[in-house]
XYZ file of C-alpha atoms in Angstrom:
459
model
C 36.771 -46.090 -3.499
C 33.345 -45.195 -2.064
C 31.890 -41.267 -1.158
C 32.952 -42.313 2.378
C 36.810 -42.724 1.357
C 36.555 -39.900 -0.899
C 35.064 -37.651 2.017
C 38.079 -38.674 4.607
C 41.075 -38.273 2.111
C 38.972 -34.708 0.999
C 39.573 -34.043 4.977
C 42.676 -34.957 4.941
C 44.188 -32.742 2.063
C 41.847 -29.778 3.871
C 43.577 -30.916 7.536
C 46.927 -32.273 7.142
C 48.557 -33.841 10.235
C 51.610 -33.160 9.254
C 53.478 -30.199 9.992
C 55.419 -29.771 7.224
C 55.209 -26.587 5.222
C 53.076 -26.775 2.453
C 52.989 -24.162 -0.552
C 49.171 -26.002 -1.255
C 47.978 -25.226 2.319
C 48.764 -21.511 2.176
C 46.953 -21.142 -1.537
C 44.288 -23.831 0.059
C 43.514 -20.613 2.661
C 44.764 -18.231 0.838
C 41.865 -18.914 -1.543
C 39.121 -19.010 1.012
C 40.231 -15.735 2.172
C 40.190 -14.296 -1.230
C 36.391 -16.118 -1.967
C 35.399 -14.237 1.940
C 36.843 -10.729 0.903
C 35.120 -10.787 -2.859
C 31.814 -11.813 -1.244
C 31.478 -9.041 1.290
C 31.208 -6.095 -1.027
C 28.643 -7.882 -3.118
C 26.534 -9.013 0.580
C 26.631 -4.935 1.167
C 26.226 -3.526 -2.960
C 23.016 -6.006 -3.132
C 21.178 -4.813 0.574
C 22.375 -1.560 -0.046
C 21.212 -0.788 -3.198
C 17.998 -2.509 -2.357
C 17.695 -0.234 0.574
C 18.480 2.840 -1.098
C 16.250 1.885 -4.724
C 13.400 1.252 -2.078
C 13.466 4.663 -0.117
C 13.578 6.252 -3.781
C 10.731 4.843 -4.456
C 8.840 5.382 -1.102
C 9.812 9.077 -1.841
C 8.743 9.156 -5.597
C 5.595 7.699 -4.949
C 4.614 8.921 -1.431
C 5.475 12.279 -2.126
C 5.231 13.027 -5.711
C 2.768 10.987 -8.112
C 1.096 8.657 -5.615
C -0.276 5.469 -6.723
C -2.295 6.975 -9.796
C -2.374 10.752 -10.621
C -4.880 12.174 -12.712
C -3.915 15.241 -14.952
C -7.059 17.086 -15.785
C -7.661 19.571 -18.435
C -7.778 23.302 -17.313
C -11.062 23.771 -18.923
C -12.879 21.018 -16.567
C -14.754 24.246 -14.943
C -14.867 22.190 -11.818
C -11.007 23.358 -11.500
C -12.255 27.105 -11.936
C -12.295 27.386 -7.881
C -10.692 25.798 -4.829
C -14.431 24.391 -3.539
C -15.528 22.854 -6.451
C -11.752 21.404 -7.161
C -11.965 20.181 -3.625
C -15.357 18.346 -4.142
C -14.094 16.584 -7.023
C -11.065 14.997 -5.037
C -13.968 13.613 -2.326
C -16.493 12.076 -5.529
C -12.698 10.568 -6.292
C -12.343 9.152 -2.781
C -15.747 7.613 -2.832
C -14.347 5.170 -5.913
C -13.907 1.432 -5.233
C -9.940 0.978 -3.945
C -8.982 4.782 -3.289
C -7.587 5.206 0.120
C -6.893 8.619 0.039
C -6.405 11.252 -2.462
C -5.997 15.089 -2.772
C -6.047 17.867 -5.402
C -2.574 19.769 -6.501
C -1.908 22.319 -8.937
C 1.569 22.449 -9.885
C 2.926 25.797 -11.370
C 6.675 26.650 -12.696
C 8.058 30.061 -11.467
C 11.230 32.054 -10.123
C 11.915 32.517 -6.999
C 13.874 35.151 -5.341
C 15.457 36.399 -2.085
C 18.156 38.324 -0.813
C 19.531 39.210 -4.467
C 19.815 35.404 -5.023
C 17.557 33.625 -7.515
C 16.597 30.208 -8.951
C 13.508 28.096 -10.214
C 11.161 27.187 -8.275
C 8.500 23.956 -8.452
C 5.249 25.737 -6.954
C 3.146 22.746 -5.506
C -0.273 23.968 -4.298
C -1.720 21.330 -1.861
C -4.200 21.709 0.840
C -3.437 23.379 3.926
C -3.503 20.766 6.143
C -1.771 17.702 4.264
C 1.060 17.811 5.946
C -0.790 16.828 9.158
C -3.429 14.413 7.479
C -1.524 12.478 4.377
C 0.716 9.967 5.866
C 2.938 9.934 3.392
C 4.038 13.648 3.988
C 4.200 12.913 8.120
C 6.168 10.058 8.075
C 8.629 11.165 4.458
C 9.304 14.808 5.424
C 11.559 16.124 7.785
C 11.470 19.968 9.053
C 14.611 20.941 9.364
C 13.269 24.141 10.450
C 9.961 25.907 11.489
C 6.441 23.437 11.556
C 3.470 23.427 9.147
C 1.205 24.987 11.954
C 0.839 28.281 10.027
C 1.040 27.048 6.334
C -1.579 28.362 4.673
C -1.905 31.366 6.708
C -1.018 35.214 5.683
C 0.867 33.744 2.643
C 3.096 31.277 4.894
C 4.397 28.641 2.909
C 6.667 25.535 3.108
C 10.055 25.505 0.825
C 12.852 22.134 0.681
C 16.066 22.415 2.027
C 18.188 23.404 -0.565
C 16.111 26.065 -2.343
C 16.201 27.335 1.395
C 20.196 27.202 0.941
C 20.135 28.754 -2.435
C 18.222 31.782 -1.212
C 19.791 31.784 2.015
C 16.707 32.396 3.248
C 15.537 30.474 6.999
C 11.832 30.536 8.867
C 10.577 34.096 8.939
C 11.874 35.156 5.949
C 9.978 36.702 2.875
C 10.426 35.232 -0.301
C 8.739 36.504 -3.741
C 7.131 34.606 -6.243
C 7.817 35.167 -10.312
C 5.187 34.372 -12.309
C 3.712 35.747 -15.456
C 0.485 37.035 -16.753
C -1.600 37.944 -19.829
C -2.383 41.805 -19.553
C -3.857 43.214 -23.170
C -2.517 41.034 -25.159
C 0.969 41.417 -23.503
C 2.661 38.836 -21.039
C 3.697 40.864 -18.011
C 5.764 39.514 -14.942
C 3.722 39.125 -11.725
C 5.642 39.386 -8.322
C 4.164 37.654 -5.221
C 5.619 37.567 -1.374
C 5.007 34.853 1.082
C 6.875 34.023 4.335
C 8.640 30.788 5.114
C 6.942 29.632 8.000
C 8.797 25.569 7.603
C 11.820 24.146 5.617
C 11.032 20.406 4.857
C 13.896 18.044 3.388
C 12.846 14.034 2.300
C 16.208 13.031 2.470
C 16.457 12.822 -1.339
C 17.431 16.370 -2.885
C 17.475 15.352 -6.445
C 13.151 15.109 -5.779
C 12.678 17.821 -3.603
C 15.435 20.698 -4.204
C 12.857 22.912 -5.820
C 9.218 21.795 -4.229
C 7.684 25.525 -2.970
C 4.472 24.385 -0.993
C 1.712 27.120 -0.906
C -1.819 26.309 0.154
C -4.506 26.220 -2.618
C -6.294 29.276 -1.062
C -3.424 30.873 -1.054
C -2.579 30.091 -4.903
C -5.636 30.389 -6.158
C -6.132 34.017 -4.669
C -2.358 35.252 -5.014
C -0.798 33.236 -8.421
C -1.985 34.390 -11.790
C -3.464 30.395 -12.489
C -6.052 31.432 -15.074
C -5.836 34.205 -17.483
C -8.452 35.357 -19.618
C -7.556 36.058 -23.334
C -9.569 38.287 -25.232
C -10.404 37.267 -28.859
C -11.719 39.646 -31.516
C -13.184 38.481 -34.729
C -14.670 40.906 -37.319
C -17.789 39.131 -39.187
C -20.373 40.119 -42.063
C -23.802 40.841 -40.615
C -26.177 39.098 -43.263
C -28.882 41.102 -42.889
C -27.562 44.869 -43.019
C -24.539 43.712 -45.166
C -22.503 45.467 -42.410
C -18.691 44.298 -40.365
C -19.399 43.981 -36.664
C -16.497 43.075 -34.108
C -17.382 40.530 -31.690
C -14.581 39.920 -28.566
C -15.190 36.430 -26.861
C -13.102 35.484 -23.530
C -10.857 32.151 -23.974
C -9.553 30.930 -20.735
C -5.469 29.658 -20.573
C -3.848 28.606 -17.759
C 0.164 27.543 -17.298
C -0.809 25.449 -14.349
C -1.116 21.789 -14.000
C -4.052 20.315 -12.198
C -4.121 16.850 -10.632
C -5.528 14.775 -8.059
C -3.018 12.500 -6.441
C -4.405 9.197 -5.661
C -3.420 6.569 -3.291
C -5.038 2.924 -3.441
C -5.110 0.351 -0.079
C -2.053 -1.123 -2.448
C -0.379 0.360 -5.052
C 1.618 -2.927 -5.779
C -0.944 -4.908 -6.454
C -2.631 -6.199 -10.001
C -5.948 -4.403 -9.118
C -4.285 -0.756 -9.043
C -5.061 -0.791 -12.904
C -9.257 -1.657 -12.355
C -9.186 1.667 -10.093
C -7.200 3.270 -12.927
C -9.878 2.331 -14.962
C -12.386 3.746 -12.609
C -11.132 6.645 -12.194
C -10.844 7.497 -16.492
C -14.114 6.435 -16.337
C -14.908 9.400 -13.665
C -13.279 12.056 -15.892
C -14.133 10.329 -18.829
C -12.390 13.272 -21.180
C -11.239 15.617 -19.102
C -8.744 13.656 -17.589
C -5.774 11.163 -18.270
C -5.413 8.643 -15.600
C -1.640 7.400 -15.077
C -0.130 4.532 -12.976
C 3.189 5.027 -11.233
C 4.897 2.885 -12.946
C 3.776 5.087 -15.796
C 5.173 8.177 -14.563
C 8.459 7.607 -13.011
C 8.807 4.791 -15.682
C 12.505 6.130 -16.951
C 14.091 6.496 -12.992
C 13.110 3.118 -12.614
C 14.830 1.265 -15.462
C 18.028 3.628 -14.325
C 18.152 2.200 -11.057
C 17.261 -1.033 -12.341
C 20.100 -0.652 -14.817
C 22.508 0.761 -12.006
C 22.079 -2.289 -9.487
C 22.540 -4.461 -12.407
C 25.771 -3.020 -13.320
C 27.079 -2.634 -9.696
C 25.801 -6.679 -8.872
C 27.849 -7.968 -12.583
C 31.024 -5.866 -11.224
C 30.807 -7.496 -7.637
C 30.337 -10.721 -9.719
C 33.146 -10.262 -11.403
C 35.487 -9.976 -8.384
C 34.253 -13.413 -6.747
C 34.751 -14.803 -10.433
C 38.319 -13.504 -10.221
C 38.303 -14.932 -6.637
C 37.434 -18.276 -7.501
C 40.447 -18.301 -10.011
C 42.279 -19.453 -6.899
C 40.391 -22.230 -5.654
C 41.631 -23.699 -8.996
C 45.040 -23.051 -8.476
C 44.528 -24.244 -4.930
C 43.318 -27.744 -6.213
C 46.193 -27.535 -9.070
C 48.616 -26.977 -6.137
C 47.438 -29.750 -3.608
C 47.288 -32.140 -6.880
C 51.277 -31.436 -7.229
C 52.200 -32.056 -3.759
C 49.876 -34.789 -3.305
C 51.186 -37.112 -6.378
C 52.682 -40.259 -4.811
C 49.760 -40.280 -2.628
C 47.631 -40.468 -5.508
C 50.063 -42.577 -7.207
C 49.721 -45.239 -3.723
C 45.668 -44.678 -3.678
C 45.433 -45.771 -7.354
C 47.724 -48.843 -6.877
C 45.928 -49.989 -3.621
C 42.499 -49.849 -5.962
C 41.098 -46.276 -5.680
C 39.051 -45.494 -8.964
C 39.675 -42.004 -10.907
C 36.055 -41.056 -9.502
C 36.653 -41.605 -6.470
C 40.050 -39.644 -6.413
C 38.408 -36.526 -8.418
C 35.704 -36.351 -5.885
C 37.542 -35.793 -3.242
C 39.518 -32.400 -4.679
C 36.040 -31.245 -5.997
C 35.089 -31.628 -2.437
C 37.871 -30.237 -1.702
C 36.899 -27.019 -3.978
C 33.710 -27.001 -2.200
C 34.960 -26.833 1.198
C 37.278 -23.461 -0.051
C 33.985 -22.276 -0.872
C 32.191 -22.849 1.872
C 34.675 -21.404 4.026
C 35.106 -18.473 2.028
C 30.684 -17.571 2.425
C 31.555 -18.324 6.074
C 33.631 -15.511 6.503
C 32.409 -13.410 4.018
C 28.640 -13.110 4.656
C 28.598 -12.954 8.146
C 30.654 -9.755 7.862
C 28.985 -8.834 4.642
C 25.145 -8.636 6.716
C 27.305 -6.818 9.662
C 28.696 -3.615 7.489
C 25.026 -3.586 5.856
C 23.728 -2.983 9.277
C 25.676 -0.559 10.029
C 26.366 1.173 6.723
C 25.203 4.260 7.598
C 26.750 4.832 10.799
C 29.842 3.402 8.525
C 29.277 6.233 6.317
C 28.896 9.062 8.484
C 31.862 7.840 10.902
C 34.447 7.660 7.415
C 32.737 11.407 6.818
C 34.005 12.580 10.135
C 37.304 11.445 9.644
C 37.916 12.565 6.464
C 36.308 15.993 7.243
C 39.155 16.403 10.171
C 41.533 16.243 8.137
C 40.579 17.985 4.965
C 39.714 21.122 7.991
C 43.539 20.530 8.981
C 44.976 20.799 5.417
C 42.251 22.547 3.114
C 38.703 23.879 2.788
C 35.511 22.127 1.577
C 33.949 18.806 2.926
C 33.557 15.778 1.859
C 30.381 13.605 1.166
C 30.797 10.239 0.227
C 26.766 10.124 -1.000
C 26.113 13.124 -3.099
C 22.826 14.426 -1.178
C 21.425 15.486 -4.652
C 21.793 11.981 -6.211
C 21.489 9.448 -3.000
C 19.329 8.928 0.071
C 20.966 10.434 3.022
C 19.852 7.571 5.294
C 19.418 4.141 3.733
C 17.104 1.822 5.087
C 18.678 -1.209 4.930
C 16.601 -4.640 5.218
C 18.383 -7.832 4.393
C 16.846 -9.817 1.851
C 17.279 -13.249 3.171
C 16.850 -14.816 -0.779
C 19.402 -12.547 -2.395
C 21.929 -13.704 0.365
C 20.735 -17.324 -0.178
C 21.127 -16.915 -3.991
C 25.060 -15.524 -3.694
C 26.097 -18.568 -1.155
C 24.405 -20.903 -3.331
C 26.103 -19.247 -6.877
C 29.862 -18.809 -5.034
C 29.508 -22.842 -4.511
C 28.160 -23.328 -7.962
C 30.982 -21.942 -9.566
C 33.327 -23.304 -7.074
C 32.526 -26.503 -8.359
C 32.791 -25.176 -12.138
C 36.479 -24.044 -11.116
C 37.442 -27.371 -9.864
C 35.814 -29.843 -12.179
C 38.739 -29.616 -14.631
C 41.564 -29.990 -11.898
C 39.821 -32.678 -9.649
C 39.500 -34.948 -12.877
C 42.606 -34.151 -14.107
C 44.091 -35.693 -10.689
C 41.208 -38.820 -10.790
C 42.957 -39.388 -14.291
C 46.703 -39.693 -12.908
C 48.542 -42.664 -13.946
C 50.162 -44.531 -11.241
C 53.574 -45.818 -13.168
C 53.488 -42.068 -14.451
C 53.478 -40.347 -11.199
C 56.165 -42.806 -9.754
C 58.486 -42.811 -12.497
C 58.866 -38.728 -12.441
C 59.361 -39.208 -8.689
């Protein structure tokens, strides 16, 4: 029995010409359904979580650490004043493979409004980055209001939900809590600014708290520096008299950095410009990747898509159960055909080949309905997402109060960008055929090592 005969019997147990009911032909499709419905959800887990891992990361990089971010010490006098922190961001730019960069101080305070409070991230960034730095064009969204006045009279730019924890909208004063050193004693300092934009990037769990004010505006208005005064008493050795001496020391509970973005920040060259730019600072500085920094949310998500991907996996394991039955059950029906093949000459190869085929083809049929449908709800997922919303927000309305969100703004990406990765899609087609044919080895040779005289004598 050559390939060719084992191909046209294979065709024949998949098509039967007869019209007899068959308990093997309904498990036969019965299976390929099951392989088509197991391999949908893992088509959309894979692309989706892909989609959504990659817009965290656009965010976290983009719009937080950039491709290397340099903290520098507070006593670099160079970060003293706005001009000569400024210059040292444009020596920075002038460093082999730096695209763009920019200097930030970062400050934790309260923030208040409308007898409502919470913590606030203060980021103080240039006035005019959110019209220059592509990253914060292209990333942020104003819900409300425009950057045309940040930076002005104490206008500044807050995220979405701080905005919704203050209830507080564009026009509105908000006041700044900070502290300072006065005599020896740390004293609150209050500051007010006006909300002139409300920015979201689609990922609340990053921005919830950002507070942008403008680095003129930070440096004139936010206690960054204080001045502590240190007295000493010392032995004068030449009149064998105590004298006081008071020196200055200067503190600050800011965080200075330059954000730095290379032409790629992918690439195996990112760590020569880290280099560089240590060099630069030599000790005033430590220079870190962002791999570096966001080093712990990326092994989470890592770990997540791993976890959702072995679950999926599981189900078209479970799925595949029943191309083995399926085989098991054709095998049964089909025994004094076997029986007749093996008398007229047809080797136990040739026999088990054709219900592995036969496997195979439940396989194949089950990626052919699967994927296709798989790519389709990927496409679409979000307008799948927000459509299921709607529906289940009409009727919660109807019977109770609240509303539903399927993705958590504060942990998810409101709007995945989904791209279909061609190789992952490749990789599940070829595995579900794979292990189709690791679910019907035992069966198919089972049937290939069928006795003729056997089969006929329990018939």
């Amino acid at each position: 029995m050559n390939i060719k005969a084992s191909i046209f019997y294979a065709k024949s147990l998949i098509f039967p010409k007869t019209e007899k009911k068959s308990s093997a032909r309904r498990s036969f499709i019965g299976a390929v359904f099951c392989i088509g419905l197991s391999l949908i959800p893992l088509i959309v887990v894979i692309n989706v979580t892909d989609g959504m891992i990659e817009g965290m990361t656009q965010r976290l990089i983009g719009l937080s650490s950039g491709h290397l971010q340099a903290y520098i010490s507070p006593y670099y006098s160079k970060v003293r004043k706005v001009e000569s922190f400024e210059k040292v961001a444009e020596e920075v730019l002038k460093i082999d493979g730096v695209e763009s960069c920019y200097p930030e101080v970062n400050l934790n305070a309260l923030a208040t409004a409308n007898e409502y409070k919470t913590g606030a991230q203060i980021r103080a960034v240039p006035k005019d980055i959110f019209k220059k730095d592509k990253n914060f064009v292209s990333l942020f969204e104003f819900v409300e209001g425009s950057a045309e006045n940040f930076g002005i009279n104490k206008n500044i730019i807050i995220g979405k939900q701080l905005s919704e924890l203050l209830n507080v909208k564009v026009g509105d004063s908000i006041r700044i809590i900070t502290t300072k050193r006065v005599a020896q004693k740390v004293v609150p300092k209050l500051t007010a600014f006006t909300v002139c934009g409300i920015v979201s990037s689609g990922y609340q769990e990053l921005d919830a708290l950002w507070t942008f004010v403008s680095l003129e505006d930070a440096y004139e208005n936010l206690p960054i520096f204080t001045v502590k005064k240190i007295t000493k008493t010392v032995e004068n050795l030449f009149t064998e008299e105590e004298e006081t001496i008071t020196t200055e020391k200067i503190e600050s509970n800011a965080n200075f950095v330059i954000i730095i973005n290379t032409t790629d920040g992918f690439s195996v060259n990112i760590s020569q410009v880290q280099r560089e730019v240590q060099k630069f600072f030599a000790e005033y500085a430590n220079v870190y990747r962002w791999n570096q920094i966001h080093q712990s949310k990326f092994e989470n998500f890592a770990s997540t898509k791993v976890m959702l991907v072995f679950i999926m996996v599981l189900i078209v394991l479970v799925a595949s159960i029943n191309i083995s039955s399926a085989i098991i059950m054709m095998i049964m029906e089909r025994q004094k055909e076997i029986a007749i093949l093996k008398s007229l000459g047809a080797s136990s190869k040739g026999v088990s080949i054709s219900f592995l085929i036969t496997g195979i083809a439940c396989s194949i049929g089950g990626v052919i309905i699967g994927v296709p449908f798989g790519i389709l709800i990927s496409k679409f997922f979000n307008e799948i997402i927000k459509g299921t919303e709607l529906i289940l927000n009409f009727f919660v309305k109807l019977f109770a109060k609240g509303q539903i969100e399927l993705l958590n703004p504060e942990h998810y990406i409101q709007n995945v960008e989904i791209s279909i990765s061609t190789g992952s899609v490749l990789l599940v087609c070829f595995g579900t055929i794979v292990l189709s044919v690791v679910v019907s080895l035992i069966p198919s040779i089972k049937a290939g090592k069928e006795k003729p005289l056997d089969i006929l004598r329990k018939n």
